[in-house]
Amino acid sequence: MSTPYLNELNRKIDYLKRDRELSRKVYDAFSKGVAIDAPHYQLKDLLIRFRDIDDFLHDLRKRLEEENYSTAYAILGEPGTGKTQLGFFIAHYLNSDNVKVIYNDLKSVEELRQLRSMAQELVRTGYNVVLMLDNLDSFISHVTSTPNGARDIFELGNLVQMLSDRPQVVEGKLRGAAVILLLHYKWFNFLVEKDPRLRRVKELKSLHMIEFDKAEAVKKEVSMKEWEELALSVLAAICAYDESYRRALMYGGEDIVKLFVRWSASLLELKGKMPMGLFIWNCFRFFEGVLKGLSRRPPEPIERGRLVQRLVETILTKSELKVVIEDVQLNGQIVSGRSSVFDRPDLELRLYQGLPVGIPVRSFYMEIKSVSSKSSMRQSYEQLVRYAREKPLIVVILAEDVAQVEEEVESLEREHPIVFLKYPLALFEPIVLVSDESMQFNLSKMLDKDIASDVASAIMVLFSRSKVKEEEYGKIEPHEKALEIISKAKLRTTTVRQRKLHDIKEAVKEVLKVEDSAAEKIALGIATSLTKEGFLSRKSEKLFQTVPTAWRDREEGAVEIVSKIIERYQAPLL
């Protein structure tokens, strides 16, 4: 049996275990998603992103020597893309008998002055100096919010100009100080705009977020992509730190390791792109949480589809949903849709204008499907179409290979009020290996915001489709319908004063042509609102009494109330 992932993982673990200090550094850094303060040659095998680091560092030293260490550079990139890590590599590589590297996580203007004095003193004593200023994003953000912000930025410009302007002759040799700034693109542009002297700073390196691109990966024909290497490195760091985790992993073998790697790929696919630091931190939290469970209880044969479906259902019912439709914020609540009635969808999504209580503004069905092939997807066609005829439907598809079911779901989306959310099973499978339900929930919290965002997008798609449908078929005339419901339910009459909720519901069904469940919600909304405004008085939960004086004096108000309820609940989406 081929075990490429397991072999690579064991190689990384053994490498880390040979150096206890490095193992601790890597574990601590990965647990926080921060850079590792170590030379590049120790980490090249763990951070594949810096594979070409030897050529880069050699070229940098050559450029510094040619410019007599009197120059200024900038390493630019978004947070978490590896600026600090690259800075550590440069610091360890350049530091020597003749070159002193000062690495500073800049926090204040006072530090700037101290660093300038320290660098100048080192140059006078015969050293070349490389001053690296990290954390400039937060430093600039802070000083610009103070009254002396412009002066503080001028101090930074002073430092760069005075240190990197020209070399000095010390004991017959040229000695200089180079400055390397590590910051975000936008702050670098801001600095240059505020202090033109900083235009002399040259871009040394740009670091970008990792992007997941299946087509590009296939094109390159690489056997192991960057995300796989990073995921295995994170797994190795955890297993090298705790031998019990390694034993649990080895018990599961190649399949379990493959699940971890596939999960990391699914995470990137879900996010689209993300900073390297955040990717490592997410992997670390997830891997360590799962390994804790595995170390207590080795994996047993599981029905993956069923367990993953249950897990996704838990994530959905616990998620906080918010969606803005036509400038109105609606709050969503997902509840179990199963009942004693045969063949109902798994879940029902209800939208409320305000707290999720009372009658919802809109409601949708949700179904979770675990599919293994095109044929298993086709078997669900009739069932999904039947659900969609009752209410708009959001279907969560869990598949081994999402691409396999693309064609099938597209045809259903075109012809029916259905939106599909497609996720690879590998995104959830490792979570279900943990027997502790609370741990499962904590791990799944890493995904719930993204899934909730996808559900919110699906709701907006369904709303936009309903708008088109409304334009095609015309709007309901709520005023006329309201009068008809009031008349059929005999709400204004004085001869038979008591009205059952059932009577209102039957009138709603007949006038609006809606199903039983929808009619009951609308009837309850009408009865509750009319009671609140004094047109009915509540005798019991399902029994009301007409208030004749209110109907005689302000019937138009009652018609307006019923009209608004019809407008709210009788949109084409219901």
Coordinates of C-alpha atoms in Angstrom, one line a residue:
M1 CA 0.0 0.0 0.0
S2 CA 1.4 3.4 -1.0
T3 CA 1.8 5.8 2.0
P4 CA 3.2 9.1 0.6
Y5 CA 1.6 11.3 3.2
L6 CA 2.6 9.1 6.1
N7 CA 6.2 8.8 4.9
E8 CA 6.5 12.5 4.4
L9 CA 5.0 13.2 7.8
N10 CA 7.3 10.7 9.6
R11 CA 10.3 12.3 7.9
K12 CA 9.2 15.8 9.2
I13 CA 8.6 14.4 12.7
D14 CA 12.0 12.7 12.9
Y15 CA 13.7 15.9 11.7
L16 CA 12.0 18.0 14.4
K17 CA 12.7 15.4 17.1
R18 CA 16.4 15.6 16.4
D19 CA 16.5 19.2 17.7
R20 CA 14.4 19.6 20.9
E21 CA 14.9 23.4 20.9
L22 CA 13.8 23.8 17.3
S23 CA 10.8 21.5 17.9
R24 CA 9.7 23.7 20.8
K25 CA 10.1 26.9 18.8
V26 CA 8.1 25.5 15.8
Y27 CA 5.3 24.1 18.1
D28 CA 5.0 27.5 19.9
A29 CA 5.0 29.5 16.7
F30 CA 2.5 27.3 14.9
S31 CA 0.1 27.3 17.9
K32 CA 0.0 31.1 17.7
G33 CA 0.3 31.4 13.9
V34 CA 3.4 33.6 14.2
A35 CA 6.9 33.6 12.7
I36 CA 9.7 31.2 13.9
D37 CA 12.9 32.9 15.1
A38 CA 15.3 30.4 13.4
P39 CA 17.7 30.3 10.5
H40 CA 16.3 29.5 7.1
Y41 CA 18.2 26.3 6.6
Q42 CA 16.5 24.8 9.7
L43 CA 13.0 25.6 8.3
K44 CA 13.2 25.1 4.6
D45 CA 11.8 21.6 5.0
L46 CA 8.9 22.9 7.0
L47 CA 8.0 26.2 5.2
I48 CA 8.0 25.1 1.5
R49 CA 6.9 28.6 0.6
F50 CA 10.5 29.8 1.1
R51 CA 12.0 27.2 -1.1
D52 CA 14.0 29.7 -3.1
I53 CA 15.3 31.5 0.0
D54 CA 19.0 30.6 -0.6
D55 CA 19.1 32.6 -3.9
F56 CA 17.2 35.5 -2.4
L57 CA 19.5 35.8 0.7
H58 CA 22.6 35.4 -1.4
D59 CA 21.4 38.1 -3.8
L60 CA 20.5 40.5 -0.9
R61 CA 23.9 40.2 0.7
K62 CA 25.5 40.9 -2.7
R63 CA 23.4 44.0 -3.2
L64 CA 24.1 45.3 0.3
E65 CA 27.9 44.8 -0.2
E66 CA 27.7 46.6 -3.6
E67 CA 25.9 49.6 -1.9
N68 CA 28.3 49.5 1.1
Y69 CA 25.3 48.8 3.3
S70 CA 24.0 52.3 2.8
T71 CA 20.6 51.7 1.4
A72 CA 16.9 51.3 2.4
Y73 CA 14.5 48.5 1.4
A74 CA 10.9 47.5 2.2
I75 CA 9.3 44.0 2.5
L76 CA 5.7 44.5 1.7
G77 CA 2.7 42.2 2.3
E78 CA -0.6 41.8 4.0
P79 CA -0.8 40.6 7.7
G80 CA 0.2 36.9 8.1
T81 CA 1.9 36.6 4.7
G82 CA 5.4 35.9 6.1
K83 CA 7.0 39.3 6.4
T84 CA 8.3 38.7 9.9
Q85 CA 9.4 35.1 9.0
L86 CA 11.4 36.5 6.0
G87 CA 12.8 39.2 8.3
F88 CA 14.1 36.5 10.7
F89 CA 15.7 34.6 7.9
I90 CA 17.5 37.8 6.7
A91 CA 18.6 38.6 10.3
H92 CA 20.1 35.1 10.9
Y93 CA 21.7 35.0 7.5
L94 CA 23.4 38.4 7.5
N95 CA 24.5 38.5 11.2
S96 CA 28.3 37.9 11.2
D97 CA 31.6 39.1 12.6
N98 CA 31.5 42.2 10.4
V99 CA 27.7 42.7 10.1
K100 CA 25.4 43.4 13.1
V101 CA 21.7 43.0 12.6
I102 CA 19.3 44.9 14.8
Y103 CA 15.8 43.5 14.7
N104 CA 13.1 45.6 16.4
D105 CA 9.4 45.2 16.8
L106 CA 8.8 49.0 16.7
K107 CA 6.4 50.4 19.3
S108 CA 7.3 54.1 20.0
V109 CA 9.1 57.1 18.6
E110 CA 11.5 57.0 21.6
E111 CA 12.7 53.6 20.3
L112 CA 13.4 55.1 16.9
R113 CA 15.8 57.6 18.4
Q114 CA 17.5 54.9 20.5
L115 CA 17.8 52.6 17.5
R116 CA 19.4 55.4 15.4
S117 CA 22.0 56.1 18.1
M118 CA 22.7 52.4 18.5
A119 CA 23.2 51.9 14.7
Q120 CA 25.4 55.0 14.4
E121 CA 27.6 53.8 17.3
L122 CA 28.1 50.4 15.8
V123 CA 29.1 51.9 12.5
R124 CA 31.7 54.1 14.3
T125 CA 33.1 51.1 15.9
G126 CA 33.7 49.4 12.5
Y127 CA 30.6 47.3 11.8
N128 CA 28.2 47.3 8.9
V129 CA 24.7 47.5 10.3
V130 CA 21.3 46.2 9.1
L131 CA 18.4 47.7 11.0
M132 CA 15.1 45.9 10.5
L133 CA 11.9 47.6 11.7
D134 CA 8.9 45.3 12.0
N135 CA 5.4 46.0 13.2
L136 CA 5.4 49.3 11.3
D137 CA 1.7 48.8 10.4
S138 CA 0.5 49.2 14.0
F139 CA 3.2 51.8 14.8
I140 CA 2.0 54.1 11.9
S141 CA -1.6 53.5 12.7
H142 CA -1.0 54.5 16.3
V143 CA 1.1 57.6 15.7
T144 CA -1.3 59.0 13.0
S145 CA -4.0 59.0 15.6
T146 CA -2.0 61.3 18.0
P147 CA -1.6 65.1 17.7
N148 CA 2.1 64.7 16.9
G149 CA 1.6 62.1 14.2
A150 CA 3.2 64.1 11.4
R151 CA 6.3 64.8 13.5
D152 CA 6.6 61.1 14.4
I153 CA 6.5 60.1 10.8
F154 CA 9.1 62.7 10.1
E155 CA 11.3 61.0 12.7
L156 CA 11.1 57.8 10.8
G157 CA 12.1 59.6 7.6
N158 CA 15.1 61.1 9.6
L159 CA 16.2 57.7 10.7
V160 CA 16.1 56.3 7.1
Q161 CA 17.9 59.3 5.6
M162 CA 20.6 59.6 8.3
L163 CA 21.5 55.9 8.4
S164 CA 21.3 55.0 4.8
D165 CA 22.5 58.2 3.2
R166 CA 26.2 57.5 2.7
P167 CA 28.8 55.1 4.2
Q168 CA 31.5 56.3 6.6
V169 CA 35.2 55.6 6.5
V170 CA 36.3 53.7 9.6
E171 CA 40.0 52.7 9.9
G172 CA 40.3 52.9 6.1
K173 CA 37.2 50.8 5.4
L174 CA 33.7 51.9 4.3
R175 CA 31.1 51.1 6.8
G176 CA 27.3 51.8 6.5
A177 CA 23.9 51.1 7.9
A178 CA 21.0 49.6 5.8
V179 CA 17.4 50.0 6.9
I180 CA 14.8 47.3 6.0
L181 CA 11.1 48.2 6.7
L182 CA 8.4 45.5 7.0
L183 CA 4.9 46.7 6.5
H184 CA 1.6 46.6 4.5
Y185 CA 1.4 48.1 1.0
K186 CA -1.1 50.7 2.0
W187 CA 1.0 52.0 4.9
F188 CA 4.1 52.1 2.7
N189 CA 2.3 54.3 0.2
F190 CA 1.0 56.4 3.1
L191 CA 4.6 57.0 4.3
V192 CA 5.9 58.0 0.9
E193 CA 3.0 60.4 0.5
K194 CA 3.6 62.0 3.9
D195 CA 7.4 62.2 3.7
P196 CA 8.9 62.3 0.1
R197 CA 12.3 61.4 1.5
L198 CA 11.1 57.9 1.9
R199 CA 10.8 57.5 -1.9
R200 CA 14.4 56.3 -1.7
V201 CA 13.2 53.1 0.0
K202 CA 13.2 50.3 -2.6
E203 CA 10.9 47.3 -2.6
L204 CA 12.9 44.3 -1.7
K205 CA 10.2 41.6 -1.7
S206 CA 6.4 41.4 -2.0
L207 CA 4.5 38.6 -0.2
H208 CA 1.0 37.7 -1.2
M209 CA -1.7 35.5 0.4
I210 CA -1.8 31.8 -0.5
E211 CA -4.4 31.3 -3.2
F212 CA -6.0 27.9 -3.9
D213 CA -6.2 27.2 -7.6
K214 CA -7.0 23.6 -8.7
A215 CA -6.4 24.3 -12.4
E216 CA -3.0 25.9 -11.7
A217 CA -2.0 23.0 -9.5
V218 CA -2.9 20.5 -12.2
K219 CA -1.1 22.6 -14.8
K220 CA 2.1 22.5 -12.8
E221 CA 1.8 18.8 -12.3
V222 CA 3.2 18.9 -8.8
S223 CA 2.8 15.9 -6.5
M224 CA 2.5 18.0 -3.3
K225 CA 1.2 21.5 -3.2
E226 CA 2.1 24.3 -0.8
W227 CA -0.9 23.8 1.4
E228 CA -0.2 20.0 1.7
E229 CA 3.4 20.7 2.8
L230 CA 2.3 23.3 5.4
A231 CA -0.5 21.0 6.7
L232 CA 2.0 18.1 7.1
S233 CA 4.4 20.5 8.8
V234 CA 1.8 21.6 11.3
L235 CA 0.8 17.9 12.0
A236 CA 4.5 17.0 12.4
A237 CA 5.1 19.9 14.9
I238 CA 2.2 18.6 17.1
C239 CA 3.3 14.9 16.9
A240 CA 6.9 15.7 17.6
Y241 CA 5.8 17.7 20.7
D242 CA 3.6 14.8 22.1
E243 CA 4.4 11.2 21.3
S244 CA 0.8 10.1 22.2
Y245 CA -0.5 12.1 19.3
R246 CA 1.9 10.4 16.9
R247 CA 0.8 6.9 18.2
A248 CA -2.8 7.8 17.6
L249 CA -2.1 9.0 14.1
M250 CA 0.0 6.0 13.2
Y251 CA -2.9 3.8 14.4
G252 CA -5.2 5.4 11.8
G253 CA -2.5 5.2 9.2
E254 CA -2.4 6.8 5.8
D255 CA -6.2 7.3 5.5
I256 CA -6.3 9.5 8.7
V257 CA -3.3 11.6 7.6
K258 CA -4.9 12.0 4.2
L259 CA -8.1 13.3 5.9
F260 CA -6.1 16.0 7.7
V261 CA -4.4 17.1 4.4
R262 CA -7.7 17.0 2.5
W263 CA -9.3 19.1 5.3
S264 CA -6.6 21.8 4.9
A265 CA -7.2 21.9 1.2
S266 CA -11.0 22.1 1.8
L267 CA -10.4 25.0 4.2
L268 CA -8.5 26.9 1.5
E269 CA -11.1 26.1 -1.1
L270 CA -13.8 27.4 1.2
K271 CA -11.9 30.7 2.0
G272 CA -10.6 31.2 -1.6
K273 CA -7.4 32.7 -0.2
M274 CA -5.9 33.5 3.2
P275 CA -2.7 34.6 5.0
M276 CA -0.2 31.9 5.6
G277 CA -0.1 32.6 9.4
L278 CA -3.9 32.3 9.6
F279 CA -3.9 29.1 7.6
I280 CA -1.2 27.6 9.9
W281 CA -3.1 28.7 13.1
N282 CA -6.4 27.2 11.8
C283 CA -4.7 23.9 11.0
F284 CA -3.0 23.8 14.3
R285 CA -6.2 24.4 16.3
F286 CA -8.1 21.8 14.3
F287 CA -5.4 19.2 14.2
E288 CA -4.6 19.3 17.9
G289 CA -8.2 19.2 18.8
V290 CA -8.8 16.1 16.7
L291 CA -5.6 14.4 17.9
K292 CA -6.6 14.8 21.5
G293 CA -9.8 12.8 20.8
L294 CA -7.9 10.2 18.7
S295 CA -5.3 9.7 21.5
R296 CA -8.0 8.8 23.9
R297 CA -10.0 6.6 21.6
P298 CA -8.6 5.1 18.4
P299 CA -10.9 5.5 15.3
E300 CA -13.6 2.9 14.7
P301 CA -15.4 2.2 11.4
I302 CA -18.0 5.0 10.9
E303 CA -20.8 5.8 8.6
R304 CA -19.2 9.0 7.4
G305 CA -22.1 10.5 5.4
R306 CA -24.6 10.1 8.3
L307 CA -22.2 11.5 10.9
V308 CA -21.1 14.4 8.8
Q309 CA -24.8 15.2 8.0
R310 CA -25.5 15.3 11.7
L311 CA -22.5 17.6 12.3
V312 CA -23.5 20.0 9.5
E313 CA -27.0 20.1 10.9
T314 CA -25.6 21.1 14.3
I315 CA -23.4 23.8 12.8
L316 CA -26.4 25.2 10.9
T317 CA -28.8 25.2 13.8
K318 CA -26.2 27.0 16.0
S319 CA -25.2 29.6 13.5
E320 CA -26.1 33.3 13.7
L321 CA -27.7 34.3 10.4
K322 CA -28.1 37.9 9.3
V323 CA -29.2 39.1 5.9
V324 CA -30.1 42.6 4.5
I325 CA -32.9 42.6 2.0
E326 CA -33.9 46.0 0.5
D327 CA -32.2 47.9 3.4
V328 CA -34.0 45.8 6.0
Q329 CA -31.9 43.6 8.3
L330 CA -33.5 40.2 8.9
N331 CA -32.3 37.7 11.5
G332 CA -32.4 34.0 10.7
Q333 CA -33.1 31.0 12.7
I334 CA -32.6 27.4 11.5
V335 CA -34.7 24.7 13.2
S336 CA -35.4 21.1 12.7
G337 CA -38.0 20.5 9.9
R338 CA -38.7 16.9 10.8
S339 CA -42.0 16.0 12.3
S340 CA -44.5 13.2 12.5
V341 CA -45.4 14.1 8.9
F342 CA -43.7 11.7 6.5
D343 CA -41.0 13.0 4.2
R344 CA -40.3 16.5 5.4
P345 CA -37.0 18.4 4.8
D346 CA -34.3 18.2 7.4
L347 CA -34.4 21.9 8.4
E348 CA -36.5 25.0 8.1
L349 CA -34.9 28.5 7.9
R350 CA -37.0 31.3 9.3
L351 CA -36.3 35.0 8.9
Y352 CA -37.5 37.6 11.4
Q353 CA -37.5 41.4 11.4
G354 CA -36.0 41.7 14.9
L355 CA -35.7 38.9 17.5
P356 CA -36.5 35.4 16.2
V357 CA -39.9 35.1 18.0
G358 CA -43.5 35.1 16.7
I359 CA -44.3 34.7 13.1
P360 CA -41.4 34.8 10.6
V361 CA -41.3 37.3 7.7
R362 CA -40.2 34.5 5.4
S363 CA -39.4 30.8 5.7
F364 CA -37.4 28.4 3.5
Y365 CA -36.8 24.6 3.6
M366 CA -33.3 23.3 4.0
E367 CA -32.1 19.8 3.1
I368 CA -28.7 18.2 3.7
K369 CA -27.6 15.6 1.2
S370 CA -24.6 13.4 1.3
V371 CA -23.9 12.1 -2.2
S372 CA -21.3 9.8 -3.5
S373 CA -21.9 10.0 -7.3
K374 CA -24.1 11.5 -10.0
S375 CA -26.5 8.7 -9.8
S376 CA -27.1 9.2 -6.0
M377 CA -27.8 12.8 -6.8
R378 CA -30.3 12.0 -9.5
Q379 CA -32.2 9.8 -7.0
S380 CA -33.0 12.8 -5.0
Y381 CA -34.4 14.9 -7.9
E382 CA -38.1 14.2 -7.3
Q383 CA -37.9 14.7 -3.6
L384 CA -36.1 18.0 -3.9
V385 CA -38.5 19.3 -6.5
R386 CA -41.5 18.4 -4.3
Y387 CA -40.0 20.3 -1.4
A388 CA -39.3 23.3 -3.7
R389 CA -43.0 23.4 -4.7
E390 CA -44.0 24.0 -1.1
K391 CA -41.3 26.5 -0.2
P392 CA -38.0 27.8 -1.7
L393 CA -35.3 25.3 -0.9
I394 CA -31.6 25.5 0.1
V395 CA -29.8 22.2 -0.3
V396 CA -26.5 21.6 1.3
I397 CA -24.5 19.0 -0.8
L398 CA -21.7 17.0 0.9
A399 CA -19.7 15.1 -1.7
E400 CA -16.5 13.2 -2.2
D401 CA -15.9 15.3 -5.3
V402 CA -18.1 18.4 -5.6
A403 CA -17.3 18.7 -9.3
Q404 CA -19.1 15.5 -10.1
V405 CA -22.5 16.9 -9.1
E406 CA -22.1 20.4 -10.7
E407 CA -24.1 19.6 -13.8
E408 CA -27.0 18.0 -12.0
V409 CA -27.4 20.8 -9.5
E410 CA -27.2 23.5 -12.2
S411 CA -30.2 22.1 -14.0
L412 CA -32.3 22.0 -10.8
E413 CA -31.3 25.5 -9.9
R414 CA -32.4 26.8 -13.3
E415 CA -35.8 25.2 -13.3
H416 CA -36.9 25.5 -9.6
P417 CA -36.6 27.8 -6.6
I418 CA -33.6 25.9 -5.3
V419 CA -30.1 27.0 -4.4
F420 CA -27.3 24.5 -3.7
L421 CA -24.4 25.0 -1.3
K422 CA -21.7 22.4 -2.1
Y423 CA -19.0 21.3 0.3
P424 CA -16.4 18.5 0.2
L425 CA -16.9 15.8 2.8
A426 CA -13.2 16.1 3.7
L427 CA -14.0 19.5 5.2
F428 CA -16.0 17.8 8.0
E429 CA -14.8 14.2 8.2
P430 CA -11.9 14.6 10.7
I431 CA -14.3 16.4 13.2
V432 CA -16.5 13.4 13.4
L433 CA -13.6 11.2 14.5
V434 CA -13.7 13.0 17.9
S435 CA -16.0 11.3 20.3
D436 CA -16.4 14.4 22.6
E437 CA -19.4 16.4 21.3
S438 CA -18.3 19.6 23.0
M439 CA -15.0 19.4 21.2
Q440 CA -16.7 18.6 17.9
F441 CA -18.7 21.8 18.4
N442 CA -15.7 23.9 19.2
L443 CA -13.9 22.6 16.1
S444 CA -16.9 23.2 13.9
K445 CA -17.1 26.8 15.1
M446 CA -14.1 27.4 12.8
L447 CA -16.4 26.8 9.8
D448 CA -19.8 28.2 11.0
K449 CA -19.2 31.8 9.9
D450 CA -18.3 30.8 6.4
I451 CA -21.3 28.4 6.1
A452 CA -23.6 31.1 7.6
S453 CA -22.3 33.5 5.0
D454 CA -23.0 31.0 2.2
V455 CA -26.6 30.5 3.5
A456 CA -27.1 34.3 3.7
S457 CA -26.0 34.5 0.0
A458 CA -28.4 31.7 -0.9
I459 CA -31.3 33.6 0.7
M460 CA -30.4 36.7 -1.3
V461 CA -30.4 34.7 -4.5
L462 CA -33.8 33.3 -3.8
F463 CA -35.1 36.8 -3.0
S464 CA -33.8 38.1 -6.3
R465 CA -35.4 35.3 -8.2
S466 CA -38.7 36.1 -6.4
K467 CA -38.4 39.7 -7.5
V468 CA -38.2 38.6 -11.1
K469 CA -41.2 36.3 -10.6
E470 CA -43.1 39.1 -9.1
E471 CA -42.4 41.4 -12.1
E472 CA -43.4 38.6 -14.5
Y473 CA -46.7 37.6 -12.8
G474 CA -47.7 40.9 -11.1
K475 CA -48.1 41.8 -7.5
I476 CA -50.9 40.6 -5.2
E477 CA -53.5 43.3 -4.4
P478 CA -53.3 43.2 -0.6
H479 CA -56.1 45.7 0.0
E480 CA -58.7 43.8 -2.0
K481 CA -57.5 40.5 -0.5
A482 CA -57.7 42.0 3.0
L483 CA -61.3 43.0 2.5
E484 CA -62.1 39.5 1.2
I485 CA -60.5 37.7 4.1
I486 CA -62.4 40.0 6.6
S487 CA -65.6 39.4 4.9
K488 CA -65.2 35.6 4.6
A489 CA -64.1 35.2 8.2
K490 CA -67.0 37.5 9.3
L491 CA -64.6 39.5 11.5
R492 CA -66.7 42.7 11.5
T493 CA -70.2 41.1 12.1
T494 CA -72.1 41.7 15.3
T495 CA -74.5 38.7 15.0
V496 CA -72.0 36.0 15.7
R497 CA -69.4 37.6 18.0
Q498 CA -67.0 34.7 18.6
R499 CA -64.6 33.7 15.9
K500 CA -62.3 30.7 16.0
L501 CA -58.7 31.0 14.6
H502 CA -59.8 28.1 12.4
D503 CA -62.3 30.4 10.6
I504 CA -59.7 33.0 9.8
K505 CA -57.3 30.3 8.6
E506 CA -59.9 28.8 6.3
A507 CA -60.6 32.3 4.8
V508 CA -56.9 32.9 4.3
K509 CA -56.5 29.5 2.5
E510 CA -59.5 30.2 0.2
V511 CA -58.5 33.8 -0.7
L512 CA -54.7 33.6 -0.9
K513 CA -54.5 30.0 -2.2
V514 CA -51.8 29.0 0.2
E515 CA -51.1 25.7 2.0
D516 CA -52.2 24.8 5.5
S517 CA -49.0 25.7 7.3
A518 CA -48.7 29.1 5.6
A519 CA -52.4 29.9 6.2
E520 CA -52.1 29.1 9.9
K521 CA -49.1 31.5 10.3
I522 CA -50.9 34.3 8.4
A523 CA -54.2 33.7 10.3
L524 CA -52.3 33.9 13.6
G525 CA -50.6 37.1 12.5
I526 CA -54.0 38.7 11.6
A527 CA -55.7 37.6 14.8
T528 CA -52.8 38.8 17.0
S529 CA -52.4 42.2 15.3
L530 CA -56.2 42.9 15.3
T531 CA -56.4 42.0 19.0
K532 CA -53.4 44.3 19.8
E533 CA -55.2 47.2 18.0
G534 CA -58.6 46.5 19.7
F535 CA -60.6 45.0 16.8
L536 CA -60.7 41.6 18.5
S537 CA -60.5 40.5 22.1
R538 CA -58.8 37.2 23.0
K539 CA -61.0 34.7 24.8
S540 CA -58.6 31.9 24.7
E541 CA -55.6 30.8 22.6
K542 CA -57.7 29.9 19.6
L543 CA -60.9 31.9 20.2
F544 CA -61.5 35.6 19.7
Q545 CA -64.5 38.0 20.1
T546 CA -65.3 40.9 17.7
V547 CA -65.3 44.4 19.2
P548 CA -68.1 46.1 17.1
T549 CA -67.4 49.7 18.1
A550 CA -63.8 49.5 16.9
W551 CA -64.9 48.1 13.5
R552 CA -67.6 50.8 13.2
D553 CA -65.3 53.7 14.0
R554 CA -62.1 52.7 12.3
E555 CA -62.5 49.8 9.9
E556 CA -60.0 51.2 7.5
G557 CA -57.3 50.7 10.2
A558 CA -58.2 47.0 10.4
V559 CA -58.0 46.6 6.6
E560 CA -54.6 48.3 6.6
I561 CA -53.4 45.9 9.3
V562 CA -54.5 42.8 7.3
S563 CA -53.1 44.3 4.1
K564 CA -49.6 44.7 5.6
I565 CA -49.7 41.2 6.9
I566 CA -50.6 39.9 3.4
E567 CA -47.8 42.0 1.9
R568 CA -45.3 40.5 4.4
Y569 CA -46.3 36.9 4.1
Q570 CA -47.7 36.6 0.6
A571 CA -44.6 37.5 -1.4
P572 CA -43.9 34.9 -4.2
L573 CA -41.2 33.2 -2.1
L574 CA -43.8 31.8 0.3

